[in-house]
């Protein structure tokens, strides 16, 4: 019974896929792909920031694990460039939650403004244990 139903159900399904148009670069173009990717435009700044974020991913992970790791200036600069100028959702696609992205952005904003931020807000503050006599 299932075998007879499945082919008839498949007959009613149609799919349409449209590809985005490709940018045509003439064969004799003096500007190579490498030159375009390394140009001094905003795209190169975004790619550079993404590569820097990859390089400092250990710092970011430790920041959330122990809450006291200092994120370096270049790491924060990369985070701010990515979120402000390039791909605001990029941190989410790298596996960070919206809350974690907001925390990183806030931390780096505060660091850029000269404020000392020491703890990750994801970690609960420690309460001193008082031993009774």
Tab-separated table of C-alpha atoms in Angstrom:
chain	number	residue	atom	x	y	z
A	1	UNK	CA	0.000	0.000	0.000
A	2	UNK	CA	2.749	2.427	0.949
A	3	UNK	CA	4.635	1.738	-2.254
A	4	UNK	CA	1.596	2.614	-4.364
A	5	UNK	CA	0.955	5.855	-2.457
A	6	UNK	CA	4.523	7.165	-2.431
A	7	UNK	CA	4.990	7.462	-6.235
A	8	UNK	CA	1.638	9.204	-6.679
A	9	UNK	CA	2.493	11.653	-3.895
A	10	UNK	CA	5.822	12.363	-5.559
A	11	UNK	CA	4.058	13.233	-8.820
A	12	UNK	CA	2.402	16.224	-7.119
A	13	UNK	CA	5.657	17.720	-5.850
A	14	UNK	CA	7.523	20.126	-8.055
A	15	UNK	CA	10.502	22.219	-7.178
A	16	UNK	CA	11.826	25.361	-8.710
A	17	UNK	CA	15.237	26.699	-7.922
A	18	UNK	CA	16.604	29.961	-9.143
A	19	UNK	CA	20.285	30.689	-9.001
A	20	UNK	CA	21.466	34.188	-8.360
A	21	UNK	CA	22.991	35.853	-11.406
A	22	UNK	CA	26.752	35.744	-11.594
A	23	UNK	CA	28.737	38.913	-11.977
A	24	UNK	CA	30.377	38.749	-15.365
A	25	UNK	CA	34.066	39.636	-15.390
A	26	UNK	CA	35.441	39.886	-18.935
A	27	UNK	CA	38.168	37.361	-19.747
A	28	UNK	CA	40.721	40.082	-20.429
A	29	UNK	CA	39.916	42.010	-17.261
A	30	UNK	CA	43.042	43.596	-15.757
A	31	UNK	CA	41.730	43.030	-12.214
A	32	UNK	CA	42.208	39.468	-10.987
A	33	UNK	CA	40.141	37.744	-8.336
A	34	UNK	CA	43.063	37.933	-5.913
A	35	UNK	CA	43.357	41.680	-6.484
A	36	UNK	CA	39.635	42.224	-5.921
A	37	UNK	CA	39.689	40.197	-2.689
A	38	UNK	CA	42.716	42.094	-1.399
A	39	UNK	CA	41.508	45.535	-2.444
A	40	UNK	CA	41.376	48.356	0.070
A	41	UNK	CA	37.580	48.340	0.191
A	42	UNK	CA	35.264	47.328	2.987
A	43	UNK	CA	35.200	43.705	1.830
A	44	UNK	CA	38.876	43.253	2.560
A	45	UNK	CA	38.379	44.751	6.019
A	46	UNK	CA	35.542	42.292	6.635
A	47	UNK	CA	37.602	39.316	5.474
A	48	UNK	CA	40.597	40.469	7.524
A	49	UNK	CA	38.359	40.783	10.588
A	50	UNK	CA	36.916	37.335	10.028
A	51	UNK	CA	40.426	35.881	9.842
A	52	UNK	CA	41.397	37.745	13.032
A	53	UNK	CA	38.314	36.390	14.786
A	54	UNK	CA	39.383	32.897	13.760
A	55	UNK	CA	42.848	33.568	15.198
A	56	UNK	CA	41.465	34.775	18.534
A	57	UNK	CA	38.664	32.216	18.870
A	58	UNK	CA	40.511	30.618	21.800
A	59	UNK	CA	40.373	33.927	23.686
A	60	UNK	CA	36.645	34.218	23.019
A	61	UNK	CA	35.938	30.676	24.185
A	62	UNK	CA	37.957	31.186	27.376
A	63	UNK	CA	36.152	34.487	27.949
A	64	UNK	CA	32.884	32.575	28.208
A	65	UNK	CA	34.315	29.606	30.094
A	66	UNK	CA	36.028	31.420	32.958
A	67	UNK	CA	34.687	34.953	32.585
A	68	UNK	CA	37.950	36.651	33.463
A	69	UNK	CA	39.957	36.362	30.265
A	70	UNK	CA	40.870	39.651	28.682
A	71	UNK	CA	40.048	39.878	24.979
A	72	UNK	CA	42.873	41.482	23.060
A	73	UNK	CA	42.486	44.758	21.212
A	74	UNK	CA	42.752	43.127	17.784
A	75	UNK	CA	40.141	40.531	18.733
A	76	UNK	CA	37.711	43.191	19.939
A	77	UNK	CA	38.386	45.312	16.877
A	78	UNK	CA	37.534	42.322	14.665
A	79	UNK	CA	34.309	41.675	16.593
A	80	UNK	CA	33.240	45.317	16.332
A	81	UNK	CA	34.031	45.542	12.614
A	82	UNK	CA	32.125	42.336	11.871
A	83	UNK	CA	29.072	43.364	13.891
A	84	UNK	CA	29.017	47.046	12.932
A	85	UNK	CA	30.242	47.092	9.346
A	86	UNK	CA	30.039	43.644	7.800
A	87	UNK	CA	27.792	40.795	8.850
A	88	UNK	CA	25.943	41.397	12.119
A	89	UNK	CA	24.656	37.808	12.124
A	90	UNK	CA	28.103	36.297	11.510
A	91	UNK	CA	28.712	35.447	15.166
A	92	UNK	CA	25.463	33.501	15.176
A	93	UNK	CA	26.498	31.522	12.136
A	94	UNK	CA	29.781	30.720	13.897
A	95	UNK	CA	27.869	29.082	16.744
A	96	UNK	CA	27.506	31.934	19.219
A	97	UNK	CA	24.041	32.703	20.555
A	98	UNK	CA	22.493	36.143	20.164
A	99	UNK	CA	23.140	36.768	23.869
A	100	UNK	CA	26.817	35.807	23.540
A	101	UNK	CA	27.184	38.052	20.488
A	102	UNK	CA	25.621	40.938	22.401
A	103	UNK	CA	27.945	40.294	25.357
A	104	UNK	CA	31.019	40.298	23.113
A	105	UNK	CA	29.834	43.470	21.411
A	106	UNK	CA	29.175	45.176	24.753
A	107	UNK	CA	32.500	44.065	26.199
A	108	UNK	CA	34.413	45.296	23.167
A	109	UNK	CA	32.473	48.578	23.065
A	110	UNK	CA	33.335	49.171	26.726
A	111	UNK	CA	36.982	48.247	26.122
A	112	UNK	CA	37.173	50.595	23.143
A	113	UNK	CA	35.802	53.408	25.320
A	114	UNK	CA	38.436	52.834	27.998
A	115	UNK	CA	36.205	51.085	30.520
A	116	UNK	CA	37.714	48.085	32.270
A	117	UNK	CA	35.431	45.099	32.002
A	118	UNK	CA	36.687	42.036	33.820
A	119	UNK	CA	33.900	39.447	34.060
A	120	UNK	CA	31.704	37.836	31.469
A	121	UNK	CA	28.068	38.584	32.373
A	122	UNK	CA	27.153	34.960	31.613
A	123	UNK	CA	28.860	33.742	34.748
A	124	UNK	CA	27.155	34.289	38.092
A	125	UNK	CA	29.015	36.502	40.475
A	126	UNK	CA	30.775	34.619	43.198
A	127	UNK	CA	29.477	34.838	46.721
A	128	UNK	CA	32.092	34.547	49.466
A	129	UNK	CA	31.597	31.595	51.761
A	130	UNK	CA	31.632	32.599	55.414
A	131	UNK	CA	32.563	29.786	57.750
A	132	UNK	CA	30.701	29.730	61.028
A	133	UNK	CA	32.513	29.457	64.377
